[in-house]
PDB file of N, CA and C in Angstrom:
ATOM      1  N   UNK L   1      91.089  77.739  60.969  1.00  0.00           N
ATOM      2  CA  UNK L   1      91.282  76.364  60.528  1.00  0.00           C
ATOM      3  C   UNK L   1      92.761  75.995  60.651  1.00  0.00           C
ATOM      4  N   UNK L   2      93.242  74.760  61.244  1.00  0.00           N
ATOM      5  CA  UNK L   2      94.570  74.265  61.649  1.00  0.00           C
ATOM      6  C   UNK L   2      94.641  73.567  60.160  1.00  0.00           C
ATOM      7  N   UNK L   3      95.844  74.155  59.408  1.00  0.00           N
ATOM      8  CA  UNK L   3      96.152  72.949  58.171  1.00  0.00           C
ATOM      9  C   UNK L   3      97.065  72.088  58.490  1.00  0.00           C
ATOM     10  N   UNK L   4      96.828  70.629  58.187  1.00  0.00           N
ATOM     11  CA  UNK L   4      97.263  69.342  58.300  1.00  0.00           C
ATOM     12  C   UNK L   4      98.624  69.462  58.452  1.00  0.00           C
ATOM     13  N   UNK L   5      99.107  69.959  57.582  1.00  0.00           N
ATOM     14  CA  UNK L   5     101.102  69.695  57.116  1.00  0.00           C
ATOM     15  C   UNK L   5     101.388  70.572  58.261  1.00  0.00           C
ATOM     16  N   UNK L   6     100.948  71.843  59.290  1.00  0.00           N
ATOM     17  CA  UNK L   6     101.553  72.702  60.027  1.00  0.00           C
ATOM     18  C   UNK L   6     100.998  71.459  61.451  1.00  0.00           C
ATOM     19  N   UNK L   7     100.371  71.103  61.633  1.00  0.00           N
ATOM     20  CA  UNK L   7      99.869  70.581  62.924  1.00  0.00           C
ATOM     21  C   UNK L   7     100.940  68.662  62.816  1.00  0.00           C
ATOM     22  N   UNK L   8     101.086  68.573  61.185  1.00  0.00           N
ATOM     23  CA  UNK L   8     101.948  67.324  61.651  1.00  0.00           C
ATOM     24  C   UNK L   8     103.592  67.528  61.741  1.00  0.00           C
ATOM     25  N   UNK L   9     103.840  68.981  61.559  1.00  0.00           N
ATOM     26  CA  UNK L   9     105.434  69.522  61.905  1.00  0.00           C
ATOM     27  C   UNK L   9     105.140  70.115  63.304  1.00  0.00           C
ATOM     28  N   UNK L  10     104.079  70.592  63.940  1.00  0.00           N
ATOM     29  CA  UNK L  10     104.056  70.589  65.790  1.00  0.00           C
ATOM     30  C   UNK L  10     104.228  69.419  66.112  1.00  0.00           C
ATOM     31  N   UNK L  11     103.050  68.296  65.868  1.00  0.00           N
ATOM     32  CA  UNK L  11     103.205  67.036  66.603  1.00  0.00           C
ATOM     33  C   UNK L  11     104.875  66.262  66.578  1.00  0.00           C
ATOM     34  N   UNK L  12     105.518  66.667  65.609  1.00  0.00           N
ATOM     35  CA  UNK L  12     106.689  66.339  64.897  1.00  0.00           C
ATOM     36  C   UNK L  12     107.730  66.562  65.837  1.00  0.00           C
ATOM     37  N   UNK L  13     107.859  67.962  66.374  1.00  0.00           N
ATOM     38  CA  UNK L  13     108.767  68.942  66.785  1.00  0.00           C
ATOM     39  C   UNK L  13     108.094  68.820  68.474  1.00  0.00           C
ATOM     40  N   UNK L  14     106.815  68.286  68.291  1.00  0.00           N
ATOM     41  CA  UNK L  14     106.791  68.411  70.392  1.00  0.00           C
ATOM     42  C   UNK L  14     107.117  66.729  70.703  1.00  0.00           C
ATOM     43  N   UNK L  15     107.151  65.938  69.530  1.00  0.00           N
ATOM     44  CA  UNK L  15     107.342  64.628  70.599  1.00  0.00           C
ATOM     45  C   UNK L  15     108.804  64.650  70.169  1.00  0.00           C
ATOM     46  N   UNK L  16     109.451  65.075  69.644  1.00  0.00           N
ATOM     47  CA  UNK L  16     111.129  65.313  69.138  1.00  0.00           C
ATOM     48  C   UNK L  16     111.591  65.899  70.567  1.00  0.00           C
ATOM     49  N   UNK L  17     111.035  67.346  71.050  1.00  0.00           N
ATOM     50  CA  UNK L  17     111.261  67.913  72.407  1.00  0.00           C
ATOM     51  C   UNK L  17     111.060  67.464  73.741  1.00  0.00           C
ATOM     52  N   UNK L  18     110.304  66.396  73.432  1.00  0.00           N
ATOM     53  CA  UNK L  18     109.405  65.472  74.777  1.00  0.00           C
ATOM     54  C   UNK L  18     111.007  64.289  75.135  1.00  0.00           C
ATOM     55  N   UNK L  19     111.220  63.443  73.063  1.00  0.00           N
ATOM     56  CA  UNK L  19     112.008  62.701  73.739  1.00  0.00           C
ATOM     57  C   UNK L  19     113.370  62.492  74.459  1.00  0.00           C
ATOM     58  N   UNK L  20     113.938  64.082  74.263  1.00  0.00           N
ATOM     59  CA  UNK L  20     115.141  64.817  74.195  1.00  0.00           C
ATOM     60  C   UNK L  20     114.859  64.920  75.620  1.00  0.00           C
ATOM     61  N   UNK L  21     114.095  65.814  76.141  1.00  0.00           N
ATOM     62  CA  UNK L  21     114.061  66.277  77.625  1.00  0.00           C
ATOM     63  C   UNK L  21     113.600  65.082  78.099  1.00  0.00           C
ATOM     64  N   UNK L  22     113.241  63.736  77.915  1.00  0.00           N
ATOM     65  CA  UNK L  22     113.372  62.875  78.349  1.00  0.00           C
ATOM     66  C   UNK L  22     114.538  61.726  78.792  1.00  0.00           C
ATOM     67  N   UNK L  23     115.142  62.212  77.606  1.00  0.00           N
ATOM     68  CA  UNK L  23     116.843  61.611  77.843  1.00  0.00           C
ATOM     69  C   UNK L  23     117.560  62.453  78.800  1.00  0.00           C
ATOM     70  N   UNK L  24     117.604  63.822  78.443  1.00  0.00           N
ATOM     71  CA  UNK L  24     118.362  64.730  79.484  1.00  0.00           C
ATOM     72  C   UNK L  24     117.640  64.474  81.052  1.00  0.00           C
ATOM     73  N   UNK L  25     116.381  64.455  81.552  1.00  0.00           N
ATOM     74  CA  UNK L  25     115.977  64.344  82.627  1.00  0.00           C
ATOM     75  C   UNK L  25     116.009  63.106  83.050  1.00  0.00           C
ATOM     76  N   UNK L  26     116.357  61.923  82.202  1.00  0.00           N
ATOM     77  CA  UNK L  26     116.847  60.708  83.187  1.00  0.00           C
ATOM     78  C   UNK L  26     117.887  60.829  83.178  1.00  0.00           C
ATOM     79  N   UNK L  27     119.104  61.267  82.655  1.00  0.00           N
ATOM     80  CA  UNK L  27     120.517  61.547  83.113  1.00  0.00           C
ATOM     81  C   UNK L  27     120.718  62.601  84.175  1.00  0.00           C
ATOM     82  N   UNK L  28     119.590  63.595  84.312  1.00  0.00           N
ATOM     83  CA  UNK L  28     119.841  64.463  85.494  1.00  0.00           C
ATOM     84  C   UNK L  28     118.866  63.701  86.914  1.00  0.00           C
ATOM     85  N   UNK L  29     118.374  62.920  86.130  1.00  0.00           N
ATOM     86  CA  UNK L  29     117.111  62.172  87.433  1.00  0.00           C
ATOM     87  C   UNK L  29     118.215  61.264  88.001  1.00  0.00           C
ATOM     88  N   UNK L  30     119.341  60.590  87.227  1.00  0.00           N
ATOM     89  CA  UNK L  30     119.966  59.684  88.226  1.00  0.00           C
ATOM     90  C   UNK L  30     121.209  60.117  88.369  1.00  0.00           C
ATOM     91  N   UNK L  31     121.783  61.281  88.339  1.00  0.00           N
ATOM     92  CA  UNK L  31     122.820  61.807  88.790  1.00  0.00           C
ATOM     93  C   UNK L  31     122.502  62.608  90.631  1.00  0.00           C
ATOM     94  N   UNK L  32     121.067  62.974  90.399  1.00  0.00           N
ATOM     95  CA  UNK L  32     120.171  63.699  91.194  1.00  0.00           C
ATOM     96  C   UNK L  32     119.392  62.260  92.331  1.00  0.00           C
ATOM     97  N   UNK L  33     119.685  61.586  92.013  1.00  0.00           N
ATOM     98  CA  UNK L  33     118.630  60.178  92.747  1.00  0.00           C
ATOM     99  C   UNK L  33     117.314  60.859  92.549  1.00  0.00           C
ATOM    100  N   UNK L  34     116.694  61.426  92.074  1.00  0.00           N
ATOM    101  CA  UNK L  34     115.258  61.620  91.710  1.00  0.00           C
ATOM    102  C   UNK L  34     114.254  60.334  91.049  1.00  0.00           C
ATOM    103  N   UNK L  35     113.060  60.355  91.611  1.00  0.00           N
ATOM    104  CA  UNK L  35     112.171  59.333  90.730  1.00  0.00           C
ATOM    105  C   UNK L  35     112.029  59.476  89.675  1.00  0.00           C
ATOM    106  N   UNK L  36     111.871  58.646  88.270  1.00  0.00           N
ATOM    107  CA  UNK L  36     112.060  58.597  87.814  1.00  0.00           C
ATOM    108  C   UNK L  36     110.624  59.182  86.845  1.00  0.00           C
ATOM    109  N   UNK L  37     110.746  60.131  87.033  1.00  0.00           N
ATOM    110  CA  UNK L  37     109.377  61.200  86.760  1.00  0.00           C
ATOM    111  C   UNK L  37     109.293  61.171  84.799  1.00  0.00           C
ATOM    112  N   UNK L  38     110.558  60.852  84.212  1.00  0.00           N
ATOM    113  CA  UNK L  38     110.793  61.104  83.057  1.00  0.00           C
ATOM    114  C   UNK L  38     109.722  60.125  82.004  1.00  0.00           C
ATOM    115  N   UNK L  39     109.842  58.956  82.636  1.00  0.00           N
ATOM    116  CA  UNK L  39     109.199  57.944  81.942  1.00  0.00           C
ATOM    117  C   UNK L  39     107.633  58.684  81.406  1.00  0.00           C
ATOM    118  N   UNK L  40     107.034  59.549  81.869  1.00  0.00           N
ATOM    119  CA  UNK L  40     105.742  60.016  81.856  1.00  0.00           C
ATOM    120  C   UNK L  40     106.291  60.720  80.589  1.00  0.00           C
ATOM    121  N   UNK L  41     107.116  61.578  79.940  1.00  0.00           N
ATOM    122  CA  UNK L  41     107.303  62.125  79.115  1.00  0.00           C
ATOM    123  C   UNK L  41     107.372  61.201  77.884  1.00  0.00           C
ATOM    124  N   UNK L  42     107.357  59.768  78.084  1.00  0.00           N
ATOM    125  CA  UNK L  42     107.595  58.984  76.974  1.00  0.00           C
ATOM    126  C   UNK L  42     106.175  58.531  76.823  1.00  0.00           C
ATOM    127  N   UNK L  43     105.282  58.620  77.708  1.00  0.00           N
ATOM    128  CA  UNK L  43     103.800  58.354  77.487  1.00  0.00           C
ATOM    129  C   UNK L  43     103.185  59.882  76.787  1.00  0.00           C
ATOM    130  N   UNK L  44     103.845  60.148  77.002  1.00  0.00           N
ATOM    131  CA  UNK L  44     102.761  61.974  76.871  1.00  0.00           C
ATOM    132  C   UNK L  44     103.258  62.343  75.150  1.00  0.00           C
ATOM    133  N   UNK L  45     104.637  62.019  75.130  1.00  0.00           N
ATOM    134  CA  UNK L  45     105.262  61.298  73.334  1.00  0.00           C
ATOM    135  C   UNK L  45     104.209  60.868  72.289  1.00  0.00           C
ATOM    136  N   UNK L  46     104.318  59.727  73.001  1.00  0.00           N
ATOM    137  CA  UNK L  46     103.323  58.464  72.728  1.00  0.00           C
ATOM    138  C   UNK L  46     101.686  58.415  72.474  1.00  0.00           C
ATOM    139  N   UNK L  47     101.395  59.504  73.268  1.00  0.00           N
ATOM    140  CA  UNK L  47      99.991  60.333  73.415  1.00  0.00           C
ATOM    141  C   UNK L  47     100.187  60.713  71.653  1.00  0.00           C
ATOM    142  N   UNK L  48     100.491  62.009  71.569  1.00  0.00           N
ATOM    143  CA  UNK L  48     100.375  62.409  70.560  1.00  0.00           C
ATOM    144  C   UNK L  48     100.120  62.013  69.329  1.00  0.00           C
ATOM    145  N   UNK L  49     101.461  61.211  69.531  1.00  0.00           N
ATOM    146  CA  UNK L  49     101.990  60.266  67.953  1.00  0.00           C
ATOM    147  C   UNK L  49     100.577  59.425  68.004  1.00  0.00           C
ATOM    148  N   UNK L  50      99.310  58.906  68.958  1.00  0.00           N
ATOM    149  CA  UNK L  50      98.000  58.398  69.171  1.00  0.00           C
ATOM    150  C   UNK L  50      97.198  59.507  68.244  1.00  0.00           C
ATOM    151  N   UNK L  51      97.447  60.638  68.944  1.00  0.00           N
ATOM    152  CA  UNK L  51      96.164  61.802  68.156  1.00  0.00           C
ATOM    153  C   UNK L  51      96.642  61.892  66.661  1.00  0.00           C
ATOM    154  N   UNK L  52      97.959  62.233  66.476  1.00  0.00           N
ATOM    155  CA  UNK L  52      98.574  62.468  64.784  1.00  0.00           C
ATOM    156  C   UNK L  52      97.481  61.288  63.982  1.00  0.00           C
ATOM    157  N   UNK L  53      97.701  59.989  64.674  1.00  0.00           N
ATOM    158  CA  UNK L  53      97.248  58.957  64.226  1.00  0.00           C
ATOM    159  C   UNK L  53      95.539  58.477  64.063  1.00  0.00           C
ATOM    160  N   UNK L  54      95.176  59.109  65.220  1.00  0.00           N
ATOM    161  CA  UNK L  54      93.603  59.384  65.060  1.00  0.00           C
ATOM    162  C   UNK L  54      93.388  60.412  63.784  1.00  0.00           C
ATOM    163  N   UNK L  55      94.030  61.444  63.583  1.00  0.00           N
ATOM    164  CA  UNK L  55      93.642  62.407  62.741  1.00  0.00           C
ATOM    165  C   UNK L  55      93.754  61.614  60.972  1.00  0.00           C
ATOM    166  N   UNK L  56      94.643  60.659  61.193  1.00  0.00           N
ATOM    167  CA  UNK L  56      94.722  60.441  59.606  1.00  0.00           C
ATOM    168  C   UNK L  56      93.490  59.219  59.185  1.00  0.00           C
ATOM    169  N   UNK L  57      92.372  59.327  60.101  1.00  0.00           N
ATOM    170  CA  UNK L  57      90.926  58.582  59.805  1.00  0.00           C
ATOM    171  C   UNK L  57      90.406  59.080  59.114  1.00  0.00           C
ATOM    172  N   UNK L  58      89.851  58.841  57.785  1.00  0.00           N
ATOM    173  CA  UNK L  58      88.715  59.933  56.964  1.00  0.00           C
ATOM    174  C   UNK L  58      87.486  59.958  57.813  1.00  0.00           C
ATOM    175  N   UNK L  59      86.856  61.451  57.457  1.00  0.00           N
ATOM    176  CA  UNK L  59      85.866  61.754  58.649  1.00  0.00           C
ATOM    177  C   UNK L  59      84.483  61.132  57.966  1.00  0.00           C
ATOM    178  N   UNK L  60      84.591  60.117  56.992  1.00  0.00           N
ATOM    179  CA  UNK L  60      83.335  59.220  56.804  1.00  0.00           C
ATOM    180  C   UNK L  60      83.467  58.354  57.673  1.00  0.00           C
ATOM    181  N   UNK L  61      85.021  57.447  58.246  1.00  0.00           N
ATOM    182  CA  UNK L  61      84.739  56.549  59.029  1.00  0.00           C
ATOM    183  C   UNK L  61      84.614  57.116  60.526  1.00  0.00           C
ATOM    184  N   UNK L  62      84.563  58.356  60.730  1.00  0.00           N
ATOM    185  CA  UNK L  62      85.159  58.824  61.933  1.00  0.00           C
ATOM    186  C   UNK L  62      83.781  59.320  63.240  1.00  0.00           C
ATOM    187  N   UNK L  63      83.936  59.544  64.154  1.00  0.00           N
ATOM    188  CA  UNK L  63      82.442  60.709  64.427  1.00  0.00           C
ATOM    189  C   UNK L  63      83.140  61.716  64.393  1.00  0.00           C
ATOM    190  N   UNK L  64      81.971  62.708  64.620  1.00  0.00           N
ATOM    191  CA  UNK L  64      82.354  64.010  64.140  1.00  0.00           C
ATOM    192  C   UNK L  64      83.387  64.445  65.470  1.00  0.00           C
ATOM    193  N   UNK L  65      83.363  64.091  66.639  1.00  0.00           N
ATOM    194  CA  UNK L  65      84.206  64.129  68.288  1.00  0.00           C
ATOM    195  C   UNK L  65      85.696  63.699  68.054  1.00  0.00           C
ATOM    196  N   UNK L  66      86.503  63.399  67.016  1.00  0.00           N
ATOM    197  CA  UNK L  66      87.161  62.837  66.906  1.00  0.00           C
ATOM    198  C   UNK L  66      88.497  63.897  67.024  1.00  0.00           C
ATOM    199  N   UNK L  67      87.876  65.303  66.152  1.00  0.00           N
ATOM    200  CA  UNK L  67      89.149  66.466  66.126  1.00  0.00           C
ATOM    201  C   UNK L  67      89.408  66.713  67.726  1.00  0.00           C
ATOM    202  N   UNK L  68      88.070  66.949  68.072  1.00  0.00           N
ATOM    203  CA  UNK L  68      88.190  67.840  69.323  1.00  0.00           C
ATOM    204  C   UNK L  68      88.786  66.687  70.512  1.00  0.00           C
ATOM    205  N   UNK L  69      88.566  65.130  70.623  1.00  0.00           N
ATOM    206  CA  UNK L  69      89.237  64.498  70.921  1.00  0.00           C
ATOM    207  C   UNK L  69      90.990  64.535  70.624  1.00  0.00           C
ATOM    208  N   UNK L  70      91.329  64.617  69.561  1.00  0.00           N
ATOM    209  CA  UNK L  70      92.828  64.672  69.210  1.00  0.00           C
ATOM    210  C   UNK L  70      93.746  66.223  69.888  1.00  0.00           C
ATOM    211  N   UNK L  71      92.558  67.254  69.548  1.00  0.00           N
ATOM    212  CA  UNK L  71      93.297  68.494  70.417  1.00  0.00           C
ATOM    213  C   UNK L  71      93.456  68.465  71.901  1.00  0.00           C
ATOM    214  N   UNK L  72      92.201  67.924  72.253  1.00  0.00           N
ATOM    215  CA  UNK L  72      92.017  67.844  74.208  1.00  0.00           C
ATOM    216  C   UNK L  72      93.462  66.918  74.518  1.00  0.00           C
ATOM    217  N   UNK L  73      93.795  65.343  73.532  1.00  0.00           N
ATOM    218  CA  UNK L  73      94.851  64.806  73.819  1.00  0.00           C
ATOM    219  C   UNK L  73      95.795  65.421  73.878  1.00  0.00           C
ATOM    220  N   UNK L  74      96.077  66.616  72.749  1.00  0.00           N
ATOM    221  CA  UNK L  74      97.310  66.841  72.482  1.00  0.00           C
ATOM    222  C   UNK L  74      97.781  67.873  73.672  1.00  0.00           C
ATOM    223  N   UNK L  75      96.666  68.892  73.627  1.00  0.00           N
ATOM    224  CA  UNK L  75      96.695  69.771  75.040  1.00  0.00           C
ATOM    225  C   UNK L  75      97.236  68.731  75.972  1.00  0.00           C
ATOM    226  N   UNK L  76      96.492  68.059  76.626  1.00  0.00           N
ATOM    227  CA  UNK L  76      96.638  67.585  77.684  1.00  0.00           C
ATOM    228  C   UNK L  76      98.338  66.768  77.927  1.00  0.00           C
ATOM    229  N   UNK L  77      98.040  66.179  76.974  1.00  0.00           N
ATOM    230  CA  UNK L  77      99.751  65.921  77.083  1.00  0.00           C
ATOM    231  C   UNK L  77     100.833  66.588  76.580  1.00  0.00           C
ATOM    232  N   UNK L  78     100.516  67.945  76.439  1.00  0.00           N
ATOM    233  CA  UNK L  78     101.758  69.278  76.281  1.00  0.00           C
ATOM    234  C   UNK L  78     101.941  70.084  77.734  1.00  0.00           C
ATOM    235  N   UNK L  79     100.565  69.938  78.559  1.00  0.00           N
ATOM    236  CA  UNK L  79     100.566  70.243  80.072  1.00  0.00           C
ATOM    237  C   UNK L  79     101.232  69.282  81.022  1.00  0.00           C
ATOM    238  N   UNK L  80     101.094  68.224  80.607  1.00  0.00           N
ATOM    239  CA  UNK L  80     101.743  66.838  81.334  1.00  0.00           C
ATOM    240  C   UNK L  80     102.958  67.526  81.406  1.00  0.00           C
ATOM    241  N   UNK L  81     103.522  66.972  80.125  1.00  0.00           N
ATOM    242  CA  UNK L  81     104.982  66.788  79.691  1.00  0.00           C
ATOM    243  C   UNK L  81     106.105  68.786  80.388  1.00  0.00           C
ATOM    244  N   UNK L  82     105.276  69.595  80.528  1.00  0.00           N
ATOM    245  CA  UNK L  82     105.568  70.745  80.693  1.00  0.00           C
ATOM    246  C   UNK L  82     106.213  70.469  82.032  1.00  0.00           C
ATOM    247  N   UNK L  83     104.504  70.106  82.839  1.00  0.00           N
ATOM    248  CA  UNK L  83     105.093  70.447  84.467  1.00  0.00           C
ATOM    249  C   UNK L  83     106.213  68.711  84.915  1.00  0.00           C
ATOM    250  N   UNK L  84     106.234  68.223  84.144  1.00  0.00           N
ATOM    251  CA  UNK L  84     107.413  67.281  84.042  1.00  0.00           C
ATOM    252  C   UNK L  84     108.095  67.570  84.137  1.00  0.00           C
ATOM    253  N   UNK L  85     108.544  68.345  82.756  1.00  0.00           N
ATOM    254  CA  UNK L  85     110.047  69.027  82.909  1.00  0.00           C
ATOM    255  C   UNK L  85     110.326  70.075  83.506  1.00  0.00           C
ATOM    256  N   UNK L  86     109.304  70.852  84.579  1.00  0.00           N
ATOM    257  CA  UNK L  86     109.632  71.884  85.064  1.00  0.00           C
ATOM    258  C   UNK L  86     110.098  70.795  86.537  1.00  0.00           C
ATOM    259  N   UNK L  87     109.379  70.134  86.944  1.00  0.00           N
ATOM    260  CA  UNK L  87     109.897  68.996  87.862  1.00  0.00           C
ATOM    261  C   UNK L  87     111.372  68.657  88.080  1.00  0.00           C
ATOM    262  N   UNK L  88     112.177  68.579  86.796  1.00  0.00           N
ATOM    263  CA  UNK L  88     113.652  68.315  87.131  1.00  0.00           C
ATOM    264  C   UNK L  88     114.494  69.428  86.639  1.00  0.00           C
ATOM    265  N   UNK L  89     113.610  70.693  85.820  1.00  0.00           N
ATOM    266  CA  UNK L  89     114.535  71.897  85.366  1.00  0.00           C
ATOM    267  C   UNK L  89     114.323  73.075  86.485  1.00  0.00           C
ATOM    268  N   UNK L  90     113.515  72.880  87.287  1.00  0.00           N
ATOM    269  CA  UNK L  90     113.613  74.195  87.600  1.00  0.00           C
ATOM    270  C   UNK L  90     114.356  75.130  88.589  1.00  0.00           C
ATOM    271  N   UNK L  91     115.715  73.856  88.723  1.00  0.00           N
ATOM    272  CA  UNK L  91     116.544  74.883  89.198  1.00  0.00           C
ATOM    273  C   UNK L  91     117.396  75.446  88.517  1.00  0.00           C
ATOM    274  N   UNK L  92     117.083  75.537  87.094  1.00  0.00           N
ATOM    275  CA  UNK L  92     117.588  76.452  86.177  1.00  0.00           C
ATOM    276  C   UNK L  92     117.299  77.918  86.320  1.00  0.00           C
ATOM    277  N   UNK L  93     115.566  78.413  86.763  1.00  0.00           N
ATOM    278  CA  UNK L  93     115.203  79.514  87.202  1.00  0.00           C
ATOM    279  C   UNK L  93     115.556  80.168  88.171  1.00  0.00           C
ATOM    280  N   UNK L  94     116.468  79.514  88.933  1.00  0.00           N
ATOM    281  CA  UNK L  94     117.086  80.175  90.039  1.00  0.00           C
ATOM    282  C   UNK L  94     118.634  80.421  89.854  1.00  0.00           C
ATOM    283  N   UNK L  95     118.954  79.436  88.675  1.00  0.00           N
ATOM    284  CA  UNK L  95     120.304  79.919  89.006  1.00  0.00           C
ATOM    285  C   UNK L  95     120.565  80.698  87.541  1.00  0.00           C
ATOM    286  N   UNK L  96     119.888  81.244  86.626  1.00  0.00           N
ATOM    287  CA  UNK L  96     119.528  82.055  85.992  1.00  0.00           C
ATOM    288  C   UNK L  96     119.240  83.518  86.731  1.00  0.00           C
ATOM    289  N   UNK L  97     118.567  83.611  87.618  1.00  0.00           N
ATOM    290  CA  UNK L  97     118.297  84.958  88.483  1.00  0.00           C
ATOM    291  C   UNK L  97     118.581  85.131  89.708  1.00  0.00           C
ATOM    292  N   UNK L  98     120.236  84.030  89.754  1.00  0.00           N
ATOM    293  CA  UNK L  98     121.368  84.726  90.080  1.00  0.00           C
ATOM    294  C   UNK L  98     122.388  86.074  89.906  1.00  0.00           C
ATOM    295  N   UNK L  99     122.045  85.996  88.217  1.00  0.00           N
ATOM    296  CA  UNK L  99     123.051  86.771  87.843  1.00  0.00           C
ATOM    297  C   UNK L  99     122.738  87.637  88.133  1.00  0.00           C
TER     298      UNK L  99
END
């Protein structure tokens, strides 16, 4: 069982990390002339802060599809937002295994 107060300090702490590497990857997206791939990280944000918000429905008004809806969102936009930022970081992995 996921308790409430630990799943609303993830949702807390991944759209906090989403909007950060969103600022850093449009300052490296236009130093880089890259498209502007970042903006998706502010939807995939935005996603979440949707599911946090689905979850605070009491499950009398709710259907019962509603959890497993909010996790599939949240998954799905923690995979988004990932290969996003692997999109403008990953020439960190190379120049890391340089040394």
């Amino acid at each position: 069982m996921i308790y409430e107060q630990s799943l609303f300090f993830f949702d807390a702490s991944a759209v906090t990390m989403m909007l950060v590497f969103a600022y850093l990857s449009k300052r490296l997206g236009e130093a880089l002339a890259l498209r502007p791939y970042y903006v998706i990280l502010f939807a995939t944000s935005a996603a979440i802060v949707v599911a946090l918000g689905l979850e605070t429905i009491p499950p009398s008004l709710s259907y019962g599809a509603v959890s497993i809806i909010t996790y599939t969102l949240r998954c799905a936009a923690t995979a988004i937002a990932f290969f996003v930022v692997l999109r403008y970081w990953k020439w960190l992995f190379a120049e890391f295994s340089k040394k």
